[in-house]
Every structure is written in C-alpha cells, then in structure tokens.
C-alpha atoms as one frame of an Amber mdcrd trajectory, in Angstrom:
protein
 111.997 -29.839-104.692 109.466 -32.652-104.545 107.751 -32.006-107.873 109.513
 -34.814-109.752 109.462 -37.334-106.914 106.606 -39.532-105.849 106.663 -40.334
-102.157 105.572 -43.901-101.426 105.219 -45.352 -97.965 103.573 -48.723 -98.505
 102.233 -50.458-101.578  99.084 -51.446 -99.756  97.630 -50.186 -96.526  97.396
 -52.768 -93.774  93.832 -52.554 -92.486  94.321 -54.830 -89.485  94.012 -53.185
 -86.092  97.250 -54.422 -84.496  99.613 -53.144 -87.250  97.831 -49.771 -87.161
  98.330 -49.589 -83.389 102.019 -50.522 -83.669 102.540 -47.870 -86.372 101.054
 -45.169 -84.164 102.826 -46.410 -81.026 106.265 -46.087 -82.621 105.320 -42.796
 -84.285 104.633 -41.208 -80.887 107.548 -39.662 -78.964 109.133 -41.629 -76.127
 107.258 -39.657 -73.451 103.865 -40.685 -74.873 104.955 -44.314 -75.284 105.984
 -44.416 -71.621 102.560 -43.075 -70.613 100.879 -45.820 -72.659 102.987 -48.455
 -70.874 102.045 -46.896 -67.518  98.388 -47.212 -68.559  98.981 -50.928 -69.120
 100.526 -51.331 -65.649  97.672 -49.386 -64.021  95.140 -51.678 -65.733  96.951
 -54.705 -64.307  96.791 -53.282 -60.801  93.114 -52.374 -61.197  92.306 -55.925
 -62.299  94.116 -57.343 -59.264  92.137 -55.102 -56.910  88.869 -56.224 -58.499
  89.795 -59.901 -58.195  90.806 -59.476 -54.534  87.543 -57.677 -53.748  85.324
 -60.575 -54.817  87.766 -63.227 -53.543  87.293 -61.783 -50.022  83.542 -62.368
 -50.268  83.895 -66.126 -49.621  85.675 -65.955 -46.222  83.525 -62.996 -45.154
  80.232 -64.834 -45.783  81.591 -68.074 -44.300  82.607 -66.186 -41.156  79.110
 -64.736 -40.858  77.039 -67.869 -41.394  79.359 -70.779 -40.625  82.586 -70.075
 -38.706  83.263 -73.822 -38.488  83.540 -74.029 -42.290  86.176 -71.310 -42.172
  88.160 -73.219 -39.542  88.183 -76.304 -41.785  89.388 -74.364 -44.829  92.659
 -75.805 -46.188  93.723 -72.409 -47.547  93.264 -70.687 -44.149  95.055 -73.470
 -42.273  97.951 -73.460 -44.703  98.520 -69.735 -45.259  96.575 -67.682 -42.701
  96.614 -69.843 -39.584  97.101 -66.812 -37.312  93.509 -65.779 -38.093  92.180
 -68.861 -36.294  93.415 -67.519 -32.971  91.333 -64.336 -33.271  87.909 -63.992
 -31.605  84.960 -64.462 -33.969  83.772 -60.838 -33.709  87.233 -59.509 -34.467
  87.614 -61.946 -37.386  84.298 -60.809 -38.900  85.304 -57.177 -38.433  88.706
 -57.862 -40.032  87.182 -59.416 -43.159  84.591 -56.638 -43.309  87.261 -53.904
 -43.197  89.429 -55.745 -45.757  86.452 -56.118 -48.118  85.394 -52.491 -47.643
  88.893 -51.065 -48.169  89.503 -53.226 -51.231  86.235 -52.127 -52.858  86.893
 -48.459 -52.088  90.423 -48.720 -53.503  89.128 -50.528 -56.585  86.468 -47.864
 -57.259  88.898 -44.971 -56.690  91.558 -46.604 -58.821  89.132 -47.198 -61.679
  88.138 -43.519 -61.492  91.820 -42.547 -61.578  92.506 -44.816 -64.577  89.537
 -43.326 -66.451  90.875 -39.798 -65.880  94.422 -40.879 -66.789  93.257 -42.603
 -69.993  91.150 -39.648 -71.131  93.993 -37.195 -70.419  96.395 -39.430 -72.342
  93.940 -39.608 -75.256  93.661 -35.799 -75.197  97.462 -35.440 -75.337  97.590
 -37.903 -78.229  94.869 -35.906 -79.974  96.813 -32.664 -79.540  99.921 -34.315
 -80.974  98.084 -35.780 -84.000  96.202 -32.529 -84.715  99.345 -30.428 -84.390
 101.485 -32.659 -86.615  98.766 -33.054 -89.235  98.063 -29.323 -89.475 101.768
 -28.504 -89.432 102.333 -30.933 -92.301  99.542 -29.370 -94.361 100.998 -25.884
 -93.902 104.583 -26.924 -94.693 103.919 -29.182 -97.675 105.088 -28.432-101.173
 103.144 -25.576-102.805 102.232 -27.697-105.825 100.753 -30.353-103.534  98.732
 -27.631-101.833  97.456 -26.365-105.195  96.437 -29.871-106.252  94.661 -30.713
-102.990  90.960 -30.315-102.269  90.242 -27.825 -99.492  87.212 -29.888 -98.475
  89.424 -32.964 -98.091  91.886 -30.957 -95.998  89.105 -29.769 -93.674  87.757
 -33.310 -93.392  91.253 -34.545 -92.564  91.808 -31.954 -89.829  88.372 -32.279
 -88.240  86.777 -35.681 -88.782  89.775 -37.897 -89.425  91.884 -36.395 -86.622
  88.975 -36.764 -84.167  88.406 -40.332 -85.351  92.094 -41.141 -84.856  91.945
 -39.796 -81.301  88.846 -41.919 -80.652  90.634 -44.919 -82.134  93.581 -44.524
 -79.760  91.390 -43.901 -76.684  89.321 -46.993 -77.555  92.562 -48.954 -77.867
  93.460 -47.917 -74.298  89.990 -48.884 -73.027  90.194 -52.187 -74.917  93.520
 -52.930 -73.248  92.095 -52.103 -69.817  88.979 -54.231 -70.398  90.926 -57.272
 -71.619  93.418 -57.132 -68.738  90.690 -56.790 -66.102  88.644 -59.606 -67.683
  91.623 -61.988 -67.779  92.558 -61.281 -64.158  88.966 -61.748 -62.974  88.664
 -65.043 -64.862  92.026 -66.180 -63.423  90.823 -65.353 -59.918  87.635 -67.369
 -60.485  89.866 -70.259 -61.620  91.431 -70.259 -58.159  87.974 -70.392 -56.578
  86.508 -73.083 -58.834  87.991 -74.494 -62.051  84.673 -75.851 -63.376  82.863
 -72.572 -62.848  85.691 -70.613 -64.490  85.756 -72.901 -67.487  81.989 -72.600
 -67.891  82.204 -68.796 -67.584  84.910 -68.573 -70.253  83.044 -70.825 -72.656
  79.751 -68.942 -72.300  80.684 -65.259 -72.073  83.995 -64.892 -73.871  82.881
 -67.366 -76.521  79.616 -65.472 -76.944  81.367 -62.138 -77.383  83.801 -63.687
 -79.887  80.848 -65.079 -81.833  79.057 -61.710 -81.809  82.291 -59.948 -82.771
  83.003 -62.248 -85.715  79.498 -61.710 -87.093  79.590 -57.941 -86.502  83.067
 -57.538 -88.007  81.844 -57.666 -91.623  79.071 -55.150 -91.006  81.338 -52.812
 -89.015  83.989 -52.924 -91.749  81.405 -52.051 -94.391  80.046 -49.217 -92.237
  83.586 -47.899 -91.725  84.315 -47.728 -95.470  80.920 -46.104 -96.116  81.542
 -43.495 -93.406  84.897 -42.504 -94.917  83.304 -42.057 -98.332  80.163 -40.263
 -97.129  82.123 -37.979 -94.759  84.461 -36.917 -97.567  81.487 -36.246 -99.851
  79.628 -34.355 -97.116  82.491 -31.995 -96.222  83.494 -31.482 -99.865  79.920
 -30.669-100.889  79.468 -28.147 -98.064  82.796 -26.495 -98.898  81.908 -26.264
-102.600  78.412 -24.960-101.858  79.615 -22.176 -99.563  82.393 -21.316-102.017
  79.831 -20.925-104.820  77.422 -18.815-102.795  77.137 -15.965-105.338  76.430
 -18.438-108.122  73.812 -20.234-105.993  72.069 -16.913-105.313  72.215 -15.869
-108.963  70.859 -19.170-110.331  68.474 -19.825-107.413  70.064 -23.226-106.703
  69.684 -23.267-102.924  67.105 -26.090-102.959  69.217 -28.142-105.361  72.287
 -28.011-103.107  70.168 -28.513 -99.982  68.796 -31.748-101.435  72.295 -32.952
-102.338  73.594 -32.254 -98.831  70.535 -33.938 -97.278  71.091 -37.055 -99.416
  74.717 -37.414 -98.338  73.833 -36.608 -94.699  71.160 -39.317 -94.778  73.706
 -41.962 -95.797  76.124 -40.805 -93.120  73.560 -40.639 -90.297  72.067 -44.049
 -91.115  75.548 -45.565 -91.006  76.095 -43.919 -87.624  72.800 -45.323 -86.319
  73.647 -48.821 -87.544  77.084 -48.551 -85.959  75.605 -47.542 -82.582  73.142
 -50.439 -82.770  75.936 -52.954 -83.332  77.825 -51.440 -80.390  74.998 -51.548
 -77.850  72.631 -54.340 -78.940  74.743 -57.285 -77.646  74.604 -55.873 -74.098
  70.912 -56.744 -73.639  71.332 -60.324 -74.852  74.410 -60.794 -72.683  72.587
 -59.516 -69.573  69.797 -62.045 -70.143  72.292 -64.857 -70.605  74.216 -63.682
 -67.532  71.146 -63.960 -65.286  70.390 -67.411 -66.687  74.010 -68.490 -66.205
  74.186 -67.241 -62.620  70.974 -69.104 -61.790  72.204 -72.279 -63.504  75.625
 -72.158 -61.884  74.122 -71.480 -58.466  71.774 -74.449 -58.840  74.676 -76.639
 -59.998  76.796 -75.613 -57.008  73.937 -76.275 -54.623  73.294 -79.784 -56.017
  76.962 -80.810 -55.968  77.969 -79.318 -52.624  78.027 -81.261 -49.377  78.010
 -78.021 -47.412  75.106 -75.695 -48.417  76.575 -72.792 -46.452  79.898 -73.076
 -48.249  77.981 -73.315 -51.526  76.173 -70.076 -50.660  79.440 -68.211 -50.147
  80.841 -69.654 -53.372  77.706 -68.621 -55.298  78.014 -65.101 -53.877  81.626
 -64.838 -55.033  80.763 -66.164 -58.517  77.832 -63.745 -58.845  80.065 -60.829
 -57.829  82.772 -61.981 -60.252  80.273 -62.097 -63.126  78.933 -58.699 -62.109
  82.476 -57.309 -62.440  83.337 -59.341 -65.543  80.391 -58.283 -67.723  81.153
 -54.507 -67.814  84.770 -55.263 -68.716  83.719 -57.624 -71.504  81.231 -55.060
 -72.822  83.906 -52.348 -72.624  86.305 -54.563 -74.589  83.696 -55.383 -77.224
  82.424 -51.822 -77.722  85.989 -50.445 -77.886  86.965 -53.097 -80.440  83.817
 -52.410 -82.501  84.520 -48.672 -82.607  88.088 -49.396 -83.698  86.923 -51.693
 -86.512  84.512 -49.096 -87.904  87.029 -46.256 -87.485  90.225 -47.929 -88.693
  89.809 -46.720 -92.282  89.924 -43.041 -91.328  92.909 -43.767 -89.092  94.630
 -45.581 -91.957  94.130 -42.486 -94.106  95.741 -40.147 -91.604  98.866 -42.210
 -90.790 100.619 -41.556 -94.164  99.809 -37.863 -93.675 101.610 -37.967 -90.314
 104.654 -39.581 -91.929 104.681 -36.870 -94.576 104.251 -34.254 -91.857 107.309
 -35.638 -90.067 109.307 -35.386 -93.300 108.097 -31.848 -94.034 108.795 -30.687
 -90.478 112.303 -32.167 -90.648 113.025 -30.381 -93.934 111.490 -27.157 -92.619
 113.650 -27.221 -89.497 116.784 -27.791 -91.598 115.876 -24.760 -93.693 115.262
 -22.511 -90.690 118.302 -23.263 -88.548 120.048 -20.142 -89.855 118.854 -16.674
 -88.923 116.646 -15.335 -91.712 117.461 -11.751 -92.627 115.664  -9.474 -95.049
 117.270  -8.781 -98.416 117.942  -5.288 -99.733 116.276  -5.497-103.137 118.208
  -4.262-106.172 116.837  -6.222-109.103 115.012  -9.409-110.088 115.571 -11.147
-113.414 113.809 -14.093-115.073 116.024 -15.701-117.713 114.452 -18.205-120.160
 112.004 -19.340-117.503 109.613 -22.181-118.365 107.082 -23.918-116.167 104.707
 -26.826-116.507 102.787 -28.634-113.786 103.786 -32.247-112.972 102.229 -34.646
-115.484 101.217 -31.630-117.597 101.488 -32.141-121.361 102.135 -28.528-122.327
 104.140 -25.774-120.659 102.026 -23.085-119.018 104.878 -20.565-119.275 107.568
 -20.678-121.966 110.785 -18.696-122.349 109.866 -15.838-120.003 112.508 -13.095
-119.929 112.329  -9.768-118.099 114.135  -7.755-115.434 112.690  -5.623-112.647
 114.837  -2.880-111.133 114.374  -1.290-107.733 111.734   1.474-107.800 109.949
   0.241-110.931 106.184  -0.409-111.071 105.379  -3.493-113.167 101.982  -4.854
-114.181 101.078  -8.126-115.947  98.087  -8.295-118.281  96.669 -11.498-119.753
  93.612 -13.658-120.210  92.242 -15.877-117.434  94.269 -19.065-117.105  97.178
 -17.564-119.003  99.650 -18.045-116.157  99.680 -14.700-114.349  99.168 -16.254
-110.885 101.718 -18.966-111.654 104.219 -16.286-112.692 103.748 -14.537-109.339
 104.178 -17.886-107.546 107.499 -18.291-109.363 108.632 -14.766-108.472 107.723
 -15.238-104.789 109.640 -18.526-104.599 106.606 -20.766-104.016 107.397 -23.000
-106.992 110.564 -23.765-108.938 110.798 -23.209-112.713 111.007 -26.295-114.915
 113.766 -24.587-116.903 115.604 -21.281-116.763 116.809 -19.140-113.890 115.362
 -16.638-111.441 118.088 -14.214-110.381 117.708 -12.048-107.272 120.409  -9.348
-107.074 122.240 -11.506-109.664 122.075 -14.585-107.368 120.274 -17.741-108.556
 117.399 -18.409-106.163 117.641 -22.156-106.711 121.388 -22.626-107.077 122.531
 -25.528-104.864 118.955 -25.708-103.514 119.853 -23.010-100.957 116.586 -22.608
 -99.047 118.000 -19.794 -96.878 118.092 -17.395 -99.862 114.485 -18.237-100.772
 113.423 -17.842 -97.121 115.119 -14.435 -96.906 113.439 -13.367-100.151 109.992
 -14.389 -98.849 110.664 -12.477 -95.644 111.512  -9.348 -97.696 108.333  -9.107
 -99.825 104.607  -8.599 -99.228 101.513  -9.906-100.968  98.086  -8.327-101.497
  95.854 -11.096-102.899  92.619 -10.700-104.846  90.612 -12.113-101.945  91.547
 -10.867 -98.477  91.320 -13.307 -95.548  90.989 -11.635 -92.172  91.762 -13.723
 -89.087  89.232 -13.659 -86.283  91.671 -11.729 -84.121  92.996  -8.241 -83.409
  93.997  -5.699 -86.087  97.643  -5.879 -85.000  97.726  -9.648 -85.420  96.113
  -9.367 -88.859  98.766  -6.962 -90.154 101.743  -8.471 -88.285
C-alpha cells in the first residue's frame, strides 16, 4: 500500500518551457513522438516552398520589364543557361507557371499542416485526458479521500485543456520559427544587407517585446492557476451545500463570492489577450515604414532601377510572408508562458497515473473470479489515517457468518464508514487482520484476493449516483 510512502518526483518544479516540453515529449508513446517529428519535417518543407515562391518573383518581374537584365544575371548564366535559349514569351510563361504552382503548393501545404497539427494536438489531448482520468480513478483510496473534488474537476477540465493548448502552441511555435528562419535565409541569398536589416528590426523587436511581456505573462499565469482553482472549488462547494444555502438564504452571499473570483479570472484573461494581440499593430506600422525605407535605399544605391524594382518586390513579398510567421511564433510563445504553470501541475499527475496504471495492470493480469462467501473475521483491527495522532478504530474484533444480517450503530464521525471501507478492501488496517474464509486479505500483498472479494460484494451507499445512461448500464 502507499499509505506510508511519500511519492516524490522532483524537489522543485522546473518552470522553463523547454524542460516542460522535453518531459512531455518523452512521456508520450513512440507513435506520438514520431508524429511530432513528422510535423517538424513538414514545417521545414513548408518554409522552403514559401522561400521559393518569393524568390521566383525577381526573375519573373525582370523578364516582364527588362529581359536584358535577366540575360546579364550571373546566377542565370551559371546555373540556368538553357533558359536563355527560350523565346521571351515562353520564358515569361515558364516563370509565371512556376510562380503560380509554387504559391498554390505553398497555400495547400500550409492548409495541410494546419489540419495535421490540430489533429495531432487533439490526439495528444485525448491521451492526456485519458491518462489523467485513469490515474484519478486508480489512485489509492486514502489519496482519493484526502483530495478536493473541486480540484479534481479543475484538473480534468481546465488543466487538461490548458495542457493540450500548450502542446498545440508548441507545434505552432516550431512551425513559425522554422518558416521565419528559412524565409530570412532566402532573403540572405537575395541581399545580405537587406536580410541583416530585416533581422535586426523585426526579430529584435519581437525579442524586445517578448522580454518585456514575459514578466507580465508569468504573473498572469500564476494568477490564473490560483483563481481557476478557487473558482471551480467555490462552485463545487456551493452546489454541494445547496440545501444549506436554501435554508439560510445565502444565495446572494455565494453569488457575490463567485462573481469576485470570476472578476479576477476574466480580467487576467483580458490582459493576457491584450499582450498576445497588441504587438501586431505596432509591428504592422513598423513593417510599412521598413518596406518604404528599404525600397528607397535600394532605389538610391542601384545602378539599374528596373532590377531594383524586382528586388523591392521580392523583399516586400518576403516581409509579407515573414510577419505572420513571426506573429504566430510570438503569440504561441506568449500563450505557453502564461499556461506553463497549469501544465507543470498536471505533469506529476501523469507520472503518478503511469505508476497507478502499471500497478493496476499487474493486479489484473489474472482472471478475477467471484468468491463463495463463508465468513469474514476482523481480528484486533486498528486504523488511523496517515499523519493522524489518534486511532480512529482500535482493537475491532467480530466475525460475520454466511446468512447473517449485521448492523453497525454509532455517532457521526465514529468510524462506521471507515469500518465499511476496511471490510470492502478499500483501505488496509494499520494493525490486525481481516480474514475472508480464513484467508488473510493482505497476506503477501496478494491483490488478486482483494480484487475477487470486491467483485463478489455489492454496495448501496447513502447517496445514489445515477449515470446519465440506460437503466441496464446503471445496474450493470
């Protein structure tokens, strides 16, 4: 049993994004890890298509407005000399078709990657939700008793959803960074000075905005974890105390408390959305100014105005493709920063779930058969909760024979429910023995005997929970 053991995973949670991502990556099964790697490769290919699409703009425009400039191009003469033998009309048509096909492929491929990424995020979400819920159901009974039901609901709903969003944003961040780097590299091949200026202005600007927003996003993330826990716990407690609220006419009191917590949570959400979207408007203004400045610079320093025009067109197209990828990278990173605290809370739960599932599978490898009940005996049974000062039950002795009707009478909190938990095999006595048909339930920690015993008995609790399903499924 786990009652005398404290499970420790790390002394201190690492709140940096990369270690969190690595933890989750190696937690996922091999099939999911392969899909993540495929997503990386697809992002590389998408970035290459985007860079080719705007690189083709230069020869296409040159062919339209100044074929002589194209004939003097060192790159064409060195690598694509066969193009010079083609008629002008056919050459223009060739570049037009190449540009059109590349753009169509790029758009279709980006659509495919979006669908692939969202499907992958959904599969990751299913895996996290399944493992988390499975771990909660298979945990030690004493841990279940000590847990807050509101915290469990918050874990399964908000924190699982946040973890899925964290992983999907990580995939989008990866795609945005790869595409941005490839586009910048392609611009380097066109013009080193322009590329260097682009990197300094846009990437540097986003890094500056990110460094300033990081503190605020981190604070918002910690506040959201706290306020979400309070919000769900308060709602759960309020609905669980409904009779008392009606009796004491406390509906307005609890409504005000919920509204206060909701206000904190919603304001944090609004501030988070502002930090995500506000930089976009400043960047767009700077982008227009940069394009104008770069175009003017190219025009002043170019001996061939027509060649300068084609170069300006390619740079403008490159920036038009670069900005959405930079914004995607920034917004994905910002969401990850504000959501990393919820994700950090759920990872230890997944590790515990893996341990519980492993132990559960070991205990269910054998076929579980029902037991023919003859008698049940409690011999000198004592029980106290972990870290409890006094024993709740002391020196309990009795024997139940087949066919007998037994009732337990006692004051509230006297241990009646705990005694039934002991009899049903949910918890292990601190001292003494529980004998089923003269066999010790806990001898050699044989879980198969306990499992068979649980399969052989029924329970009618004080409060009946009916599943929102058919009658047959409720009584199965």
